[in-house]
């Protein structure tokens, strides 16, 4: 009973952390695919998320059909923007991470300006369906219904993503390309098609996260930067090897951002980057695993 | 089937291959031997499209492919078994075969029509390891998987880069016998080898690369008749008579189950 009393004040931040973590997971999974499969450091990834967020703000009118429409429109628009980024990265540009970073950073700046120009500098309101606009009781606490539903939907998305990577031919191709992209090309698969496909899927994931996460974070002028930063942290913490690693890292980031703030308000903002620094330092000291089976 | 003409290639501005020319006849094994750094792997990489040539021609079945991207060269009928196998460590054997047998790989004109059941009949050891990941296989199993992956691409030309490297002698012998059987079954093979004895056993023709140039290119029968010439060229001990053809345990569990196209061997 005593333990229950201690845990109780932190239940809501912990639940928020799960929601936040899953949101970051859906967004970061796309960046992991970009970097791990196509080898592209896409600094415009946060902008793709913002496209989804602004689409939600523009289309959501408090009804269910508008939510479905916003989800489809935001996902498609961000996927198209992702494919456009892939189109800008020619074969030679795609080989250099510095060129990628500069080019995609430029796209992010231009995209951010276009979004602010179109929707204005103020954070637009987002209207969720009326049925999800209230709160429900969770162990004696009121908790926003939308966030609970979001946790379920994001968990479903994570599960579907896991199945797609593990069980489909496209997923096999993704895992093979992470391992040895050159051998995948030598098997007859076009690297350009992989690059465009992966960036479009990554954009679609970011767009879907942007729509679904709009009532939680954003959209706003800082949304793209925040999401990009958190996604990069997840990429560093979770590595590029598996979606499970990405999920664990995203959930950890979510908890640090919410439960961490509740437990240690003064140090929580630094915890995220301290964790990242520790992981980088430990990895730098580990012997390198062989790149290829021999 | 595979014609390389005055091919020049290299890395970062440095030329490794100097006007290399080879003419590999259909359904034969052309071995290329040479010391470390002679340019053997550079030749394989260039033919496969992983390296862009500086000059020269590469023809597959009369079609010029030099400078094309690797996936286009693969689709024109070139299968690659690279040095070190390079199987996908995170994919199981079954996933390797499923990916390799994907629809985009089934359309090579004149390809052999390899299927997963046919591959598993040829290489039954893989059938027993379907659920194992690439990095859980032995070196010999990885080599078989790399060959299976290449064959499922329906190649007309198979490039093998030191396929016996790091294998125990009996496994190396099995791989050599498999290569010979594939050529007798109609496949054209470019076999890069550092070990002269490995090459001389299975090749129809042998070329020697030295500092990126072809300094010897003769029928293997000549090399077998007078192995001292080649050995002196490579500064190795003269090779003996090639061993008599022998059944290969493990590759074909029972001669009766050996695939039709290989029975003539």
PDB file of N, CA, C and O in Angstrom, chain B residues 177-218:
ATOM      1  N   UNK B 177      34.143 -29.036 -57.256  1.00  0.00           N
ATOM      2  CA  UNK B 177      33.351 -29.992 -58.038  1.00  0.00           C
ATOM      3  C   UNK B 177      32.001 -29.400 -58.420  1.00  0.00           C
ATOM      4  O   UNK B 177      31.500 -29.630 -59.512  1.00  0.00           O
ATOM      5  N   UNK B 178      31.426 -28.626 -57.507  1.00  0.00           N
ATOM      6  CA  UNK B 178      30.158 -27.966 -57.820  1.00  0.00           C
ATOM      7  C   UNK B 178      30.343 -26.985 -58.978  1.00  0.00           C
ATOM      8  O   UNK B 178      29.519 -26.937 -59.906  1.00  0.00           O
ATOM      9  N   UNK B 179      31.429 -26.234 -58.938  1.00  0.00           N
ATOM     10  CA  UNK B 179      31.695 -25.261 -60.010  1.00  0.00           C
ATOM     11  C   UNK B 179      31.827 -25.979 -61.342  1.00  0.00           C
ATOM     12  O   UNK B 179      31.236 -25.576 -62.354  1.00  0.00           O
ATOM     13  N   UNK B 180      32.578 -27.094 -61.348  1.00  0.00           N
ATOM     14  CA  UNK B 180      32.736 -27.855 -62.586  1.00  0.00           C
ATOM     15  C   UNK B 180      31.401 -28.374 -63.088  1.00  0.00           C
ATOM     16  O   UNK B 180      31.095 -28.306 -64.286  1.00  0.00           O
ATOM     17  N   UNK B 181      30.591 -28.866 -62.166  1.00  0.00           N
ATOM     18  CA  UNK B 181      29.280 -29.403 -62.549  1.00  0.00           C
ATOM     19  C   UNK B 181      28.368 -28.311 -63.106  1.00  0.00           C
ATOM     20  O   UNK B 181      27.629 -28.536 -64.070  1.00  0.00           O
ATOM     21  N   UNK B 182      28.436 -27.136 -62.511  1.00  0.00           N
ATOM     22  CA  UNK B 182      27.606 -26.025 -63.011  1.00  0.00           C
ATOM     23  C   UNK B 182      28.003 -25.650 -64.438  1.00  0.00           C
ATOM     24  O   UNK B 182      27.151 -25.383 -65.283  1.00  0.00           O
ATOM     25  N   UNK B 183      29.300 -25.644 -64.699  1.00  0.00           N
ATOM     26  CA  UNK B 183      29.756 -25.311 -66.057  1.00  0.00           C
ATOM     27  C   UNK B 183      29.313 -26.394 -67.042  1.00  0.00           C
ATOM     28  O   UNK B 183      28.850 -26.084 -68.143  1.00  0.00           O
ATOM     29  N   UNK B 184      29.418 -27.648 -66.619  1.00  0.00           N
ATOM     30  CA  UNK B 184      28.959 -28.729 -67.511  1.00  0.00           C
ATOM     31  C   UNK B 184      27.454 -28.635 -67.732  1.00  0.00           C
ATOM     32  O   UNK B 184      26.939 -29.080 -68.742  1.00  0.00           O
ATOM     33  N   UNK B 185      26.763 -28.043 -66.764  1.00  0.00           N
ATOM     34  CA  UNK B 185      25.318 -27.855 -66.912  1.00  0.00           C
ATOM     35  C   UNK B 185      24.949 -26.650 -67.769  1.00  0.00           C
ATOM     36  O   UNK B 185      23.777 -26.365 -67.963  1.00  0.00           O
ATOM     37  N   UNK B 186      25.945 -25.900 -68.252  1.00  0.00           N
ATOM     38  CA  UNK B 186      25.650 -24.811 -69.187  1.00  0.00           C
ATOM     39  C   UNK B 186      26.021 -23.422 -68.714  1.00  0.00           C
ATOM     40  O   UNK B 186      25.895 -22.454 -69.464  1.00  0.00           O
ATOM     41  N   UNK B 187      26.472 -23.313 -67.457  1.00  0.00           N
ATOM     42  CA  UNK B 187      26.790 -21.989 -66.930  1.00  0.00           C
ATOM     43  C   UNK B 187      28.216 -21.587 -67.341  1.00  0.00           C
ATOM     44  O   UNK B 187      29.116 -22.419 -67.376  1.00  0.00           O
ATOM     45  N   UNK B 188      28.388 -20.309 -67.617  1.00  0.00           N
ATOM     46  CA  UNK B 188      29.726 -19.779 -67.915  1.00  0.00           C
ATOM     47  C   UNK B 188      30.299 -19.224 -66.615  1.00  0.00           C
ATOM     48  O   UNK B 188      29.626 -18.464 -65.919  1.00  0.00           O
ATOM     49  N   UNK B 189      31.526 -19.638 -66.302  1.00  0.00           N
ATOM     50  CA  UNK B 189      32.076 -19.300 -64.985  1.00  0.00           C
ATOM     51  C   UNK B 189      33.403 -18.557 -65.125  1.00  0.00           C
ATOM     52  O   UNK B 189      34.298 -18.991 -65.866  1.00  0.00           O
ATOM     53  N   UNK B 190      33.498 -17.433 -64.417  1.00  0.00           N
ATOM     54  CA  UNK B 190      34.789 -16.750 -64.254  1.00  0.00           C
ATOM     55  C   UNK B 190      35.212 -16.987 -62.811  1.00  0.00           C
ATOM     56  O   UNK B 190      34.576 -16.495 -61.881  1.00  0.00           O
ATOM     57  N   UNK B 191      36.270 -17.780 -62.644  1.00  0.00           N
ATOM     58  CA  UNK B 191      36.707 -18.203 -61.316  1.00  0.00           C
ATOM     59  C   UNK B 191      38.036 -17.532 -60.980  1.00  0.00           C
ATOM     60  O   UNK B 191      39.048 -17.773 -61.639  1.00  0.00           O
ATOM     61  N   UNK B 192      38.000 -16.695 -59.957  1.00  0.00           N
ATOM     62  CA  UNK B 192      39.232 -16.065 -59.491  1.00  0.00           C
ATOM     63  C   UNK B 192      39.790 -16.896 -58.351  1.00  0.00           C
ATOM     64  O   UNK B 192      39.064 -17.255 -57.423  1.00  0.00           O
ATOM     65  N   UNK B 193      41.050 -17.255 -58.444  1.00  0.00           N
ATOM     66  CA  UNK B 193      41.671 -18.106 -57.422  1.00  0.00           C
ATOM     67  C   UNK B 193      43.094 -17.649 -57.148  1.00  0.00           C
ATOM     68  O   UNK B 193      43.786 -17.205 -58.055  1.00  0.00           O
ATOM     69  N   UNK B 194      43.476 -17.762 -55.892  1.00  0.00           N
ATOM     70  CA  UNK B 194      44.866 -17.496 -55.576  1.00  0.00           C
ATOM     71  C   UNK B 194      45.662 -18.793 -55.620  1.00  0.00           C
ATOM     72  O   UNK B 194      46.847 -18.801 -55.926  1.00  0.00           O
ATOM     73  N   UNK B 195      44.948 -19.899 -55.322  1.00  0.00           N
ATOM     74  CA  UNK B 195      45.604 -21.202 -55.294  1.00  0.00           C
ATOM     75  C   UNK B 195      45.586 -21.806 -56.693  1.00  0.00           C
ATOM     76  O   UNK B 195      44.529 -22.155 -57.219  1.00  0.00           O
ATOM     77  N   UNK B 196      46.754 -21.968 -57.276  1.00  0.00           N
ATOM     78  CA  UNK B 196      46.852 -22.500 -58.631  1.00  0.00           C
ATOM     79  C   UNK B 196      46.238 -23.900 -58.714  1.00  0.00           C
ATOM     80  O   UNK B 196      45.538 -24.235 -59.670  1.00  0.00           O
ATOM     81  N   UNK B 197      46.496 -24.728 -57.691  1.00  0.00           N
ATOM     82  CA  UNK B 197      45.998 -26.101 -57.752  1.00  0.00           C
ATOM     83  C   UNK B 197      44.477 -26.135 -57.793  1.00  0.00           C
ATOM     84  O   UNK B 197      43.891 -26.947 -58.500  1.00  0.00           O
ATOM     85  N   UNK B 198      43.846 -25.243 -57.031  1.00  0.00           N
ATOM     86  CA  UNK B 198      42.384 -25.182 -57.054  1.00  0.00           C
ATOM     87  C   UNK B 198      41.887 -24.848 -58.457  1.00  0.00           C
ATOM     88  O   UNK B 198      40.928 -25.433 -58.948  1.00  0.00           O
ATOM     89  N   UNK B 199      42.563 -23.909 -59.099  1.00  0.00           N
ATOM     90  CA  UNK B 199      42.119 -23.461 -60.420  1.00  0.00           C
ATOM     91  C   UNK B 199      42.356 -24.532 -61.471  1.00  0.00           C
ATOM     92  O   UNK B 199      41.492 -24.807 -62.312  1.00  0.00           O
ATOM     93  N   UNK B 200      43.501 -25.145 -61.402  1.00  0.00           N
ATOM     94  CA  UNK B 200      43.902 -26.073 -62.466  1.00  0.00           C
ATOM     95  C   UNK B 200      43.011 -27.322 -62.482  1.00  0.00           C
ATOM     96  O   UNK B 200      42.827 -27.960 -63.504  1.00  0.00           O
ATOM     97  N   UNK B 201      42.436 -27.660 -61.329  1.00  0.00           N
ATOM     98  CA  UNK B 201      41.579 -28.842 -61.246  1.00  0.00           C
ATOM     99  C   UNK B 201      40.267 -28.668 -62.000  1.00  0.00           C
ATOM    100  O   UNK B 201      39.714 -29.615 -62.524  1.00  0.00           O
ATOM    101  N   UNK B 202      39.769 -27.456 -62.023  1.00  0.00           N
ATOM    102  CA  UNK B 202      38.385 -27.270 -62.472  1.00  0.00           C
ATOM    103  C   UNK B 202      38.274 -26.440 -63.748  1.00  0.00           C
ATOM    104  O   UNK B 202      37.270 -26.524 -64.452  1.00  0.00           O
ATOM    105  N   UNK B 203      39.332 -25.714 -64.101  1.00  0.00           N
ATOM    106  CA  UNK B 203      39.202 -24.744 -65.197  1.00  0.00           C
ATOM    107  C   UNK B 203      39.332 -25.388 -66.570  1.00  0.00           C
ATOM    108  O   UNK B 203      39.982 -26.422 -66.747  1.00  0.00           O
ATOM    109  N   UNK B 204      38.700 -24.758 -67.553  1.00  0.00           N
ATOM    110  CA  UNK B 204      38.915 -25.119 -68.952  1.00  0.00           C
ATOM    111  C   UNK B 204      40.042 -24.262 -69.537  1.00  0.00           C
ATOM    112  O   UNK B 204      40.698 -24.655 -70.487  1.00  0.00           O
ATOM    113  N   UNK B 205      40.193 -23.099 -68.966  1.00  0.00           N
ATOM    114  CA  UNK B 205      41.209 -22.171 -69.439  1.00  0.00           C
ATOM    115  C   UNK B 205      41.731 -21.392 -68.233  1.00  0.00           C
ATOM    116  O   UNK B 205      40.976 -21.116 -67.306  1.00  0.00           O
ATOM    117  N   UNK B 206      43.016 -21.079 -68.268  1.00  0.00           N
ATOM    118  CA  UNK B 206      43.619 -20.377 -67.124  1.00  0.00           C
ATOM    119  C   UNK B 206      44.339 -19.119 -67.611  1.00  0.00           C
ATOM    120  O   UNK B 206      45.078 -19.168 -68.597  1.00  0.00           O
ATOM    121  N   UNK B 207      44.075 -18.024 -66.925  1.00  0.00           N
ATOM    122  CA  UNK B 207      44.809 -16.786 -67.195  1.00  0.00           C
ATOM    123  C   UNK B 207      45.552 -16.396 -65.935  1.00  0.00           C
ATOM    124  O   UNK B 207      45.098 -16.671 -64.818  1.00  0.00           O
ATOM    125  N   UNK B 208      46.696 -15.777 -66.119  1.00  0.00           N
ATOM    126  CA  UNK B 208      47.464 -15.276 -64.981  1.00  0.00           C
ATOM    127  C   UNK B 208      47.492 -13.751 -65.055  1.00  0.00           C
ATOM    128  O   UNK B 208      47.799 -13.180 -66.104  1.00  0.00           O
ATOM    129  N   UNK B 209      47.128 -13.150 -63.940  1.00  0.00           N
ATOM    130  CA  UNK B 209      47.209 -11.696 -63.832  1.00  0.00           C
ATOM    131  C   UNK B 209      48.468 -11.340 -63.044  1.00  0.00           C
ATOM    132  O   UNK B 209      48.740 -11.927 -61.991  1.00  0.00           O
ATOM    133  N   UNK B 210      49.222 -10.392 -63.563  1.00  0.00           N
ATOM    134  CA  UNK B 210      50.405  -9.925 -62.849  1.00  0.00           C
ATOM    135  C   UNK B 210      50.423  -8.410 -62.942  1.00  0.00           C
ATOM    136  O   UNK B 210      50.443  -7.856 -64.049  1.00  0.00           O
ATOM    137  N   UNK B 211      50.403  -7.767 -61.812  1.00  0.00           N
ATOM    138  CA  UNK B 211      50.354  -6.292 -61.775  1.00  0.00           C
ATOM    139  C   UNK B 211      49.258  -5.747 -62.699  1.00  0.00           C
ATOM    140  O   UNK B 211      49.464  -4.768 -63.420  1.00  0.00           O
ATOM    141  N   UNK B 212      48.127  -6.402 -62.709  1.00  0.00           N
ATOM    142  CA  UNK B 212      46.978  -5.900 -63.461  1.00  0.00           C
ATOM    143  C   UNK B 212      47.007  -6.200 -64.949  1.00  0.00           C
ATOM    144  O   UNK B 212      46.180  -5.663 -65.697  1.00  0.00           O
ATOM    145  N   UNK B 213      47.951  -7.030 -65.382  1.00  0.00           N
ATOM    146  CA  UNK B 213      48.016  -7.369 -66.807  1.00  0.00           C
ATOM    147  C   UNK B 213      47.922  -8.875 -66.977  1.00  0.00           C
ATOM    148  O   UNK B 213      48.430  -9.639 -66.144  1.00  0.00           O
ATOM    149  N   UNK B 214      47.274  -9.306 -68.066  1.00  0.00           N
ATOM    150  CA  UNK B 214      47.208 -10.741 -68.366  1.00  0.00           C
ATOM    151  C   UNK B 214      48.538 -11.141 -69.002  1.00  0.00           C
ATOM    152  O   UNK B 214      48.894 -10.636 -70.074  1.00  0.00           O
ATOM    153  N   UNK B 215      49.249 -12.012 -68.314  1.00  0.00           N
ATOM    154  CA  UNK B 215      50.566 -12.414 -68.837  1.00  0.00           C
ATOM    155  C   UNK B 215      50.545 -13.862 -69.332  1.00  0.00           C
ATOM    156  O   UNK B 215      51.552 -14.364 -69.835  1.00  0.00           O
ATOM    157  N   UNK B 216      49.397 -14.529 -69.166  1.00  0.00           N
ATOM    158  CA  UNK B 216      49.288 -15.930 -69.603  1.00  0.00           C
ATOM    159  C   UNK B 216      47.811 -16.212 -69.763  1.00  0.00           C
ATOM    160  O   UNK B 216      47.010 -15.845 -68.903  1.00  0.00           O
ATOM    161  N   UNK B 217      47.419 -16.825 -70.865  1.00  0.00           N
ATOM    162  CA  UNK B 217      46.009 -17.196 -71.049  1.00  0.00           C
ATOM    163  C   UNK B 217      45.962 -18.377 -72.011  1.00  0.00           C
ATOM    164  O   UNK B 217      46.040 -18.212 -73.226  1.00  0.00           O
ATOM    165  N   UNK B 218      45.903 -19.577 -71.470  1.00  0.00           N
ATOM    166  CA  UNK B 218      45.991 -20.797 -72.275  1.00  0.00           C
ATOM    167  C   UNK B 218      44.945 -21.797 -71.787  1.00  0.00           C
ATOM    168  O   UNK B 218      44.437 -21.686 -70.671  1.00  0.00           O
TER     169      UNK B 218
END
